[in-house]
PDB file of C-alpha atoms and ligand atoms in Angstrom:
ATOM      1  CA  UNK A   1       7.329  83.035-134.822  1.00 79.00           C
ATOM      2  CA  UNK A   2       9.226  80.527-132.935  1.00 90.00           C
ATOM      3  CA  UNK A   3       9.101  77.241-133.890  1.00 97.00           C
ATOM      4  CA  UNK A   4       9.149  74.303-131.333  1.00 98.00           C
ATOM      5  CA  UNK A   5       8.851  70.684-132.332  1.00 98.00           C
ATOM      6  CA  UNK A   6       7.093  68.571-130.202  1.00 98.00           C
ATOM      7  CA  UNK A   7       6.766  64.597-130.229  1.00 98.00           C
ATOM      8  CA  UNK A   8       4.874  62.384-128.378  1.00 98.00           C
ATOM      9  CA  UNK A   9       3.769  58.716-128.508  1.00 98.00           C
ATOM     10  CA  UNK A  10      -0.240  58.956-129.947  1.00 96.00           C
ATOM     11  CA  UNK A  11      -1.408  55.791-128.433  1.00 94.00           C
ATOM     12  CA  UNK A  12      -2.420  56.668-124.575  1.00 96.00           C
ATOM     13  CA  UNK A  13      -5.824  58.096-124.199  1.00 95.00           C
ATOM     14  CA  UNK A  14      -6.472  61.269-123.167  1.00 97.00           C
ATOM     15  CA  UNK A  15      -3.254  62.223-123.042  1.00 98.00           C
ATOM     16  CA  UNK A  16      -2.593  61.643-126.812  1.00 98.00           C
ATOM     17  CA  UNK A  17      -4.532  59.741-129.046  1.00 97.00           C
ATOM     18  CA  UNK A  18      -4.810  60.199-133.159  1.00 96.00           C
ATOM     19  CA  UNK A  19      -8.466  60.561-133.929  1.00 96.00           C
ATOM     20  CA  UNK A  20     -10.706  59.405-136.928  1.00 96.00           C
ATOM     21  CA  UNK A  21      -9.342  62.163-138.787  1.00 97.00           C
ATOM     22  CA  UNK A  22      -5.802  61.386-138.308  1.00 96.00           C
ATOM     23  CA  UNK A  23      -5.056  64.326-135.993  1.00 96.00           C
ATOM     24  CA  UNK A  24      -3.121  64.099-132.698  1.00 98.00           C
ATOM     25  CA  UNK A  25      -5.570  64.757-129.985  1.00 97.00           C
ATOM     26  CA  UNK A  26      -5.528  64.944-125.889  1.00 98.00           C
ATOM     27  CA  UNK A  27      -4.865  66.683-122.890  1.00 98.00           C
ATOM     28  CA  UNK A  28      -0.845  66.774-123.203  1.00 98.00           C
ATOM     29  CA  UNK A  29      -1.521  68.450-127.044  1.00 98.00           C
ATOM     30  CA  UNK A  30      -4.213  71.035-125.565  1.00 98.00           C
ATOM     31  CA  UNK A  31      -2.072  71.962-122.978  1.00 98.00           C
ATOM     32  CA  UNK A  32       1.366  72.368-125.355  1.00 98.00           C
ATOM     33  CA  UNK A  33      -0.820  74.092-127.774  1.00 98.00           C
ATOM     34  CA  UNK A  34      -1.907  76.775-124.862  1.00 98.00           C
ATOM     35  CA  UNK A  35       1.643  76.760-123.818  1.00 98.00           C
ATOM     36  CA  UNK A  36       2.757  77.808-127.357  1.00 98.00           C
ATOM     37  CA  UNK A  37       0.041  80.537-128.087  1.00 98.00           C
ATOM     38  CA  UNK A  38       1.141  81.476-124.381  1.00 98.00           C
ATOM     39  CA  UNK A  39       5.035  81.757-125.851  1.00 98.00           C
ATOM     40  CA  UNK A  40       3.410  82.967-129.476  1.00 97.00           C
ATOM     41  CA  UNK A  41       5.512  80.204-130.894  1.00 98.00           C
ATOM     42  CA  UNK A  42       4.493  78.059-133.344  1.00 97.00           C
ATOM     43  CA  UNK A  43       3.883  74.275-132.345  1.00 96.00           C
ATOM     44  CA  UNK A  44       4.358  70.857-134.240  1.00 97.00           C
ATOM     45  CA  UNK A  45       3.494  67.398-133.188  1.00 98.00           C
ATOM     46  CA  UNK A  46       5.037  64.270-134.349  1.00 97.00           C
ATOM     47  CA  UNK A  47       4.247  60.695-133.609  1.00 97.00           C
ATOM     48  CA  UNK A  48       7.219  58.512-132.089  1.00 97.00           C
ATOM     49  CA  UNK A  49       8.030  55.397-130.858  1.00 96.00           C
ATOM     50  CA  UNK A  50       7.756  56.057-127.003  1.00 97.00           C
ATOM     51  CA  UNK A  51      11.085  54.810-126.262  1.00 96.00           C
ATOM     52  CA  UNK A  52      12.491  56.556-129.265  1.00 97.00           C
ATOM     53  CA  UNK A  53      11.385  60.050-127.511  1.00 98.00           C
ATOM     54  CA  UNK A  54      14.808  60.432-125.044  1.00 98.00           C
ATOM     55  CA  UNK A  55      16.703  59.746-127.518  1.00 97.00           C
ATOM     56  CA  UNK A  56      15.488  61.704-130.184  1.00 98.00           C
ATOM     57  CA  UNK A  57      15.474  64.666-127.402  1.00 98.00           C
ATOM     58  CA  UNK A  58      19.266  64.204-127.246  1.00 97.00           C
ATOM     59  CA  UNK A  59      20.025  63.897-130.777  1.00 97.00           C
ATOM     60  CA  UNK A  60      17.641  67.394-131.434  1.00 97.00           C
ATOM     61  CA  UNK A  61      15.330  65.504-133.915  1.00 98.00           C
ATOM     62  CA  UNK A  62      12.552  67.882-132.101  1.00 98.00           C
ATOM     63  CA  UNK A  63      12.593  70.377-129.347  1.00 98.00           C
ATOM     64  CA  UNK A  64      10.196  68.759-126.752  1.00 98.00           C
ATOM     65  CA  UNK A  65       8.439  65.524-125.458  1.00 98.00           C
ATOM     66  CA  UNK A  66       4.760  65.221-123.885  1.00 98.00           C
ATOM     67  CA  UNK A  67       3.899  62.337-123.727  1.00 98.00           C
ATOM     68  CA  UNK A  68       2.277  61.710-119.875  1.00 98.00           C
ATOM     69  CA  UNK A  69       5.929  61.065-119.380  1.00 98.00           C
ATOM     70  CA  UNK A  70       7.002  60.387-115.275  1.00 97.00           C
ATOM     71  CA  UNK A  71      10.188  62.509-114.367  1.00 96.00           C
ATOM     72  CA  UNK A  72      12.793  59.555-113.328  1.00 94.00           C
ATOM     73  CA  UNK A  73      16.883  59.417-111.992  1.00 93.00           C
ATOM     74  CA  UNK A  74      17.253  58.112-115.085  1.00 94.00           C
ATOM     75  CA  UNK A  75      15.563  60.238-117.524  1.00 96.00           C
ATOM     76  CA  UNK A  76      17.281  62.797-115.730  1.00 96.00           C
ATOM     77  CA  UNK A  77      20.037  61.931-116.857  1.00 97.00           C
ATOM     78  CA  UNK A  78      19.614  62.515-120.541  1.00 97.00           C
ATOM     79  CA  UNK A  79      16.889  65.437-120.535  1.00 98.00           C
ATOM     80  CA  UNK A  80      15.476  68.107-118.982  1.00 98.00           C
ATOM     81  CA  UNK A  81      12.619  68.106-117.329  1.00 98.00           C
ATOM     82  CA  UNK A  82       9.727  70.885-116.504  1.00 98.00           C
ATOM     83  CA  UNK A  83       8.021  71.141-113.651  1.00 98.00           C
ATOM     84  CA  UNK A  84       5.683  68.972-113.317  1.00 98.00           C
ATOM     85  CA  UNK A  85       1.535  68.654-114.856  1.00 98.00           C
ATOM     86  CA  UNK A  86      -0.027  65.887-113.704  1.00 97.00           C
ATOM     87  CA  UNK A  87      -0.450  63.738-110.703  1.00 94.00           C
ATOM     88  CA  UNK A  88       0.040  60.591-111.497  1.00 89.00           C
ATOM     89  CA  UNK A  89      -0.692  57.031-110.019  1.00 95.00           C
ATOM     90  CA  UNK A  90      -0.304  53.258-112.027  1.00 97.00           C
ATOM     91  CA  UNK A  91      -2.560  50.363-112.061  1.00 97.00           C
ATOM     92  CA  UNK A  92      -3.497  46.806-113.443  1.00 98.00           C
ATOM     93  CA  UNK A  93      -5.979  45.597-115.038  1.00 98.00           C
ATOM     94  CA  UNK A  94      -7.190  42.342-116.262  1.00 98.00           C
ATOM     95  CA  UNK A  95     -10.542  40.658-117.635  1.00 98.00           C
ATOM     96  CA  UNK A  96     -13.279  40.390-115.123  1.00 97.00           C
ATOM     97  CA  UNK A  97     -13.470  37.609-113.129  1.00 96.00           C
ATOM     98  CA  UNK A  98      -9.709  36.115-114.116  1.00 96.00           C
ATOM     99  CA  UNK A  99      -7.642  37.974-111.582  1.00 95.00           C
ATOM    100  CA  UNK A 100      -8.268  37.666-108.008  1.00 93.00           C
ATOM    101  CA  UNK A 101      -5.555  40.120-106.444  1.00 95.00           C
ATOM    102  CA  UNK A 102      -2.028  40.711-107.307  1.00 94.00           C
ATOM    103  CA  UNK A 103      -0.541  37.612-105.745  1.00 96.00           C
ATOM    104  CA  UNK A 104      -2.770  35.544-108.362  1.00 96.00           C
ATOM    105  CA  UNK A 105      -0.271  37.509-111.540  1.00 97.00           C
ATOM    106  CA  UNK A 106       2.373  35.410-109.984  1.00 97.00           C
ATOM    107  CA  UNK A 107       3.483  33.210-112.950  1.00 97.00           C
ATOM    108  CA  UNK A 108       1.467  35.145-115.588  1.00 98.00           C
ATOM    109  CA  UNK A 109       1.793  37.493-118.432  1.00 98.00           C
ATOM    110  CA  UNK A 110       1.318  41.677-117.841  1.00 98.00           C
ATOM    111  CA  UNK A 111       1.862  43.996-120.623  1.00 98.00           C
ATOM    112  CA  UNK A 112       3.109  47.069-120.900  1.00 97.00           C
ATOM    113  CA  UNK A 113       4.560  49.943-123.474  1.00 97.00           C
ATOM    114  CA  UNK A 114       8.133  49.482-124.114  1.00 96.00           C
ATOM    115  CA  UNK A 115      10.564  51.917-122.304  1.00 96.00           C
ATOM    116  CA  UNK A 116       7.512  52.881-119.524  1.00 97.00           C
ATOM    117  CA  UNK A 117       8.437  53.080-116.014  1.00 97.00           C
ATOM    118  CA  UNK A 118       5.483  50.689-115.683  1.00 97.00           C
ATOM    119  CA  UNK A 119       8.381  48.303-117.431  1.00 97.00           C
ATOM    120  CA  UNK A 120      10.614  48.907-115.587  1.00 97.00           C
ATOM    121  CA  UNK A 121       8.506  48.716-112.236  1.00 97.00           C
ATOM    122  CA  UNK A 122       7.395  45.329-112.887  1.00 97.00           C
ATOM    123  CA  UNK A 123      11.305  44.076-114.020  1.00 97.00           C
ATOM    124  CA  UNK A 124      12.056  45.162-110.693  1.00 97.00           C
ATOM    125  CA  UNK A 125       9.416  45.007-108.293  1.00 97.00           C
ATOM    126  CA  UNK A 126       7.281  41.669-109.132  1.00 97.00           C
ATOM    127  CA  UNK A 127      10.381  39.503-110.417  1.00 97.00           C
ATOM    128  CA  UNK A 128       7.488  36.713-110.218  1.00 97.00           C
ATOM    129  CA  UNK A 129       5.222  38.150-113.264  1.00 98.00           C
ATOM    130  CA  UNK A 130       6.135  37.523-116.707  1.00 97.00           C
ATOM    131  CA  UNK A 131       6.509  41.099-118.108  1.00 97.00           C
ATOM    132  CA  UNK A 132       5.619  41.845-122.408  1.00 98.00           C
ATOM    133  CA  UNK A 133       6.416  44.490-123.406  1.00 98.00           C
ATOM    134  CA  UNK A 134       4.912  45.936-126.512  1.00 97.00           C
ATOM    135  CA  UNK A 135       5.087  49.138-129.204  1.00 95.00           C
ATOM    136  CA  UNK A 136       1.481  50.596-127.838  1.00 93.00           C
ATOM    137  CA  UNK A 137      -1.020  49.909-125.821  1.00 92.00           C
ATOM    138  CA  UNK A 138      -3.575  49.345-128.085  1.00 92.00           C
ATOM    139  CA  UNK A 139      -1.432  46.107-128.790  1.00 96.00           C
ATOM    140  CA  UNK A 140      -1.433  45.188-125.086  1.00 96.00           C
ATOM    141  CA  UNK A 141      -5.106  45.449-124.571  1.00 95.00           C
ATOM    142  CA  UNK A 142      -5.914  43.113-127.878  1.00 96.00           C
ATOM    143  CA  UNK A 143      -3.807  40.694-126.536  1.00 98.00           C
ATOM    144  CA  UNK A 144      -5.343  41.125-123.221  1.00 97.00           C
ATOM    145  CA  UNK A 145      -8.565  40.525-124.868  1.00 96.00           C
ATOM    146  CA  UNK A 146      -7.052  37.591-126.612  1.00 97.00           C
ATOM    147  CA  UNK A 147      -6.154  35.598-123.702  1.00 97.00           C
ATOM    148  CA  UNK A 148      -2.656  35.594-124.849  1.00 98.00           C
ATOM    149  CA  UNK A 149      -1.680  38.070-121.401  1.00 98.00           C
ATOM    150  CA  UNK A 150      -3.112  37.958-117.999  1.00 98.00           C
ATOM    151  CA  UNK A 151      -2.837  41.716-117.066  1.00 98.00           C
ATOM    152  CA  UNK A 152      -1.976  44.960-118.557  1.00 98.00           C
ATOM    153  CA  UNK A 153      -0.159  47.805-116.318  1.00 98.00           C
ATOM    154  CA  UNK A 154      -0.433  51.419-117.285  1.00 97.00           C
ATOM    155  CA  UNK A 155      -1.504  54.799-115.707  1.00 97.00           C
ATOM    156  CA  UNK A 156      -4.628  55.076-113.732  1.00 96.00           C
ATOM    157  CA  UNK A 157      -5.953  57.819-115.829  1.00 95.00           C
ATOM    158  CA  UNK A 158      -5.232  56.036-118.768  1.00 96.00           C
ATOM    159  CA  UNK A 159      -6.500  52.442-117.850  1.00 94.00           C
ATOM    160  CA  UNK A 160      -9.646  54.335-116.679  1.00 94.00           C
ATOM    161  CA  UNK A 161     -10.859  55.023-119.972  1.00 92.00           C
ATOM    162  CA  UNK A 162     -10.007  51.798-121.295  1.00 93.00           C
ATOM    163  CA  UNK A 163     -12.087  50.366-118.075  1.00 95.00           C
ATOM    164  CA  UNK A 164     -15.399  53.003-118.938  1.00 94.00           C
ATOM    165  CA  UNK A 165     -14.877  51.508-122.702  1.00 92.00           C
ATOM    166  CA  UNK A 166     -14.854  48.109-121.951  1.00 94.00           C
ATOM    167  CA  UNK A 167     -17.048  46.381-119.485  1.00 96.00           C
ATOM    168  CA  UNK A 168     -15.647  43.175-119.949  1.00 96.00           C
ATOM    169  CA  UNK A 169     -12.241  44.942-118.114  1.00 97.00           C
ATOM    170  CA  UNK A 170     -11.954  45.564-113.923  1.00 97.00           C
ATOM    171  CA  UNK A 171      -8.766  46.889-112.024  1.00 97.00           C
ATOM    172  CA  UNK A 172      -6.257  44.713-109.759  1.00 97.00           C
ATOM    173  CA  UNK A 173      -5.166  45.453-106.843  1.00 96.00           C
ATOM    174  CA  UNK A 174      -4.201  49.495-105.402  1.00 95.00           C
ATOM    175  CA  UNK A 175      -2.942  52.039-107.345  1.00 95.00           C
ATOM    176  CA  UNK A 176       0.795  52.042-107.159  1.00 96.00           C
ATOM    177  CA  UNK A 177       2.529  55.497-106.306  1.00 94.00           C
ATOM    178  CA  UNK A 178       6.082  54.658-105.968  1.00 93.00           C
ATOM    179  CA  UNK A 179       8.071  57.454-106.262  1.00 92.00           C
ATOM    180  CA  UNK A 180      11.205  56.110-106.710  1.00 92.00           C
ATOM    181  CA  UNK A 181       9.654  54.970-110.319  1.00 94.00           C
ATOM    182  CA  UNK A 182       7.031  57.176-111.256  1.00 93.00           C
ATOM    183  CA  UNK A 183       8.213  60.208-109.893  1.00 89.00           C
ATOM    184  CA  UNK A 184       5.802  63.051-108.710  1.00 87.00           C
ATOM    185  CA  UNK A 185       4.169  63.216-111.876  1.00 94.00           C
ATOM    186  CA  UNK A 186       4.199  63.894-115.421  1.00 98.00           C
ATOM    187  CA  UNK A 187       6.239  66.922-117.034  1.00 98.00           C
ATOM    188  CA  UNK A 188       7.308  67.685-120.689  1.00 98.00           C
ATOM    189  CA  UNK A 189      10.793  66.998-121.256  1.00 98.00           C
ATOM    190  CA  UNK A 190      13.816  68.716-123.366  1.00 98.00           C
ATOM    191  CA  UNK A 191      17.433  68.402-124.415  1.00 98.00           C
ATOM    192  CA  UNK A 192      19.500  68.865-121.425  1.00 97.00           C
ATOM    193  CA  UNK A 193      21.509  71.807-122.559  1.00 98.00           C
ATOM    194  CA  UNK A 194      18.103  73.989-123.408  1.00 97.00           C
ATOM    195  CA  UNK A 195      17.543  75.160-120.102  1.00 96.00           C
ATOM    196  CA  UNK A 196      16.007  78.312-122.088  1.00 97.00           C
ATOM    197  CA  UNK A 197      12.846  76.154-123.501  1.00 98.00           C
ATOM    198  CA  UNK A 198      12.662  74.304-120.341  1.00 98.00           C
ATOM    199  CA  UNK A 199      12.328  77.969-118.641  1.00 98.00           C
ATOM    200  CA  UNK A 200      10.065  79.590-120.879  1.00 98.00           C
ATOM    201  CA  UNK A 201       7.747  76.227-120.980  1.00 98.00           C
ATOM    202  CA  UNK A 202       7.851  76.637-117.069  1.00 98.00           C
ATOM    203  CA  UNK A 203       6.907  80.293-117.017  1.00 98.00           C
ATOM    204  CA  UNK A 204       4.216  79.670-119.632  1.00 98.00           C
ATOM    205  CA  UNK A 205       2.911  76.780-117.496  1.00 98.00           C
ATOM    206  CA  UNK A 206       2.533  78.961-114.178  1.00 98.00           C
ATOM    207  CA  UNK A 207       0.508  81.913-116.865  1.00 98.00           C
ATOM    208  CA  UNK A 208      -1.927  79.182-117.356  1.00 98.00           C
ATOM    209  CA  UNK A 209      -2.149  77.386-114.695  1.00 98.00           C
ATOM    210  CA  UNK A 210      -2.944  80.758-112.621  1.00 98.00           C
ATOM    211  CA  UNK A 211      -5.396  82.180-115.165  1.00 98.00           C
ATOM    212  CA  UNK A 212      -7.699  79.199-115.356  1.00 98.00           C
ATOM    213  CA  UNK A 213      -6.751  77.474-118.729  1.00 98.00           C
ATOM    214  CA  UNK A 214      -5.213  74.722-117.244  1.00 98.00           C
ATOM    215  CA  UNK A 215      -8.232  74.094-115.495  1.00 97.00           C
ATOM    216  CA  UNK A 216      -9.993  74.561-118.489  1.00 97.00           C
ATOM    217  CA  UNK A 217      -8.241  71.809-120.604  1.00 98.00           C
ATOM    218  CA  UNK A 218      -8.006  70.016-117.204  1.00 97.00           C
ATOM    219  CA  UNK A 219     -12.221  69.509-117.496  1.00 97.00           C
ATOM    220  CA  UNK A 220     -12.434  68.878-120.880  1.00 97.00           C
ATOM    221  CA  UNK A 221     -10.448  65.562-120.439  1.00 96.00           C
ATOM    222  CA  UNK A 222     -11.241  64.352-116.896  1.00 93.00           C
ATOM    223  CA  UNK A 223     -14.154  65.894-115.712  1.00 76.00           C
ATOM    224  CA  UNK A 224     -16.951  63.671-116.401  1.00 59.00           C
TER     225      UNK A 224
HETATM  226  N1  LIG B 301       2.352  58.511-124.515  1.00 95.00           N
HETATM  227  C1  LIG B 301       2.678  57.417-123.900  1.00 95.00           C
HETATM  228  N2  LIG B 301       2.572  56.279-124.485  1.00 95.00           N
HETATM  229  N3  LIG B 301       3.119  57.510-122.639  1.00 95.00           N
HETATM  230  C2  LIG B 301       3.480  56.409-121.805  1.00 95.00           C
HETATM  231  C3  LIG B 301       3.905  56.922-120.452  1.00 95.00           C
HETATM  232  C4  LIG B 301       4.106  55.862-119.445  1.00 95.00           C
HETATM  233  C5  LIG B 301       4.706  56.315-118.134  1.00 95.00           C
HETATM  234  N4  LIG B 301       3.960  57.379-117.527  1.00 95.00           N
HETATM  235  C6  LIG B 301       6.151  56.712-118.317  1.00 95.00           C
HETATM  236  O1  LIG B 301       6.489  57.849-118.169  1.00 95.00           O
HETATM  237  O2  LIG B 301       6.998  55.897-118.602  1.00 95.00           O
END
């Protein structure tokens, strides 16, 4: 069978998470997995850096990246993208009680994973918050918990399980859908010149999403 190499970045619940048994886990490896047994190829999953993903892409260190990953100008300009999987959204969040609104970050800490648009967003957008950046955010939410940053910014769906798992932890402010950085949502991406995975991925992706199994996998993560 085929063979196709995916990595991902195992540190953002429920898209991909490693489990107590060491396995990758999550909605982005359910739905590669049904997108392989859809293409009766034969899948692999590696944990990487999150930054290190485009890169790797380009240099063919694996075939393909899910990793709740926003399709951007300037990812664009390195990989290929599929269509897109998810609708996505971003938010802050902060302990309970500390943060008023948005305008009270001014002069404080947020954190965020390294590479993210959610980095670049707030480099760009709110030139008055301090932005950390850090390797996962696991990191980012102990030193949120530590006192040692103010705010953490990440995807809605993502800082929504954080918020069910910790009631010490409320959101800030709206959800922020700006396009220009986060795209229309997340897709899996691939080296630039194979437009052939890229089109089988996308075929495989309409199969499933018209007979019910994205829907399936869809539920299992974020129907509650
Ligand atoms: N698996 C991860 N850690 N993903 C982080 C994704 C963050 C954001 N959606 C982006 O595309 O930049």
């Amino acid at each position: 069978a085929e063979k196709i190499r995916f990595a991902t970045e195992a540190s953002y619940p429920p898209f991909e998470f490693v489990d107590a048994k060491n396995q990758i886990q999550g909605f982005d490896i359910d739905l590669a997995n049904a997108l392989c047994k859809e293409l009766q190829a034969e899948c692999t999953f590696a944990n990487q850096g999150f930054d290190s993903l485009v890169p790797g892409l380009k240099f063919r260190r694996f075939d393909a990246a899910i990793a709740a990953m926003d399709v951007t100008p300037e990812r664009l300009e390195q990989v290929a993208f599929t269509n897109t999987y998810y609708d996505n959204s971003a938010q802050f969040i902060a302990i309970k009680g500390k943060v008023a609104d948005l305008t009270a970050l001014k002069g404080q800490k947020v954190g965020m994973q390294n590479g993210t648009t959610h980095q670049k967003y707030l480099l760009e957008k709110h030139t008055e918050i301090t932005p950390v950046a850090y390797d996962s955010y696991q990191n980012a939410i102990l030193d949120l918990k530590s006192g040692r940053i103010n705010a953490v910014f990440g995807d809605t769906a993502v800082v929504a399980e954080w918020l069910k798992k910790n009631d010490d932890l409320t959101s800030v402010g709206d959800r922020v859908t700006d396009n220009a950085y986060f795209g229309t949502g997340f897709a899996i991406a691939v080296n630039q010149k194979n437009t052939d995975l890229r089109d089988k991925l996308n075929a495989a992706l309409d199969k499933i999403k018209k007979d019910g199994t994205y829907q399936t996998i869809y539920n299992k993560w974020f129907q509650k």
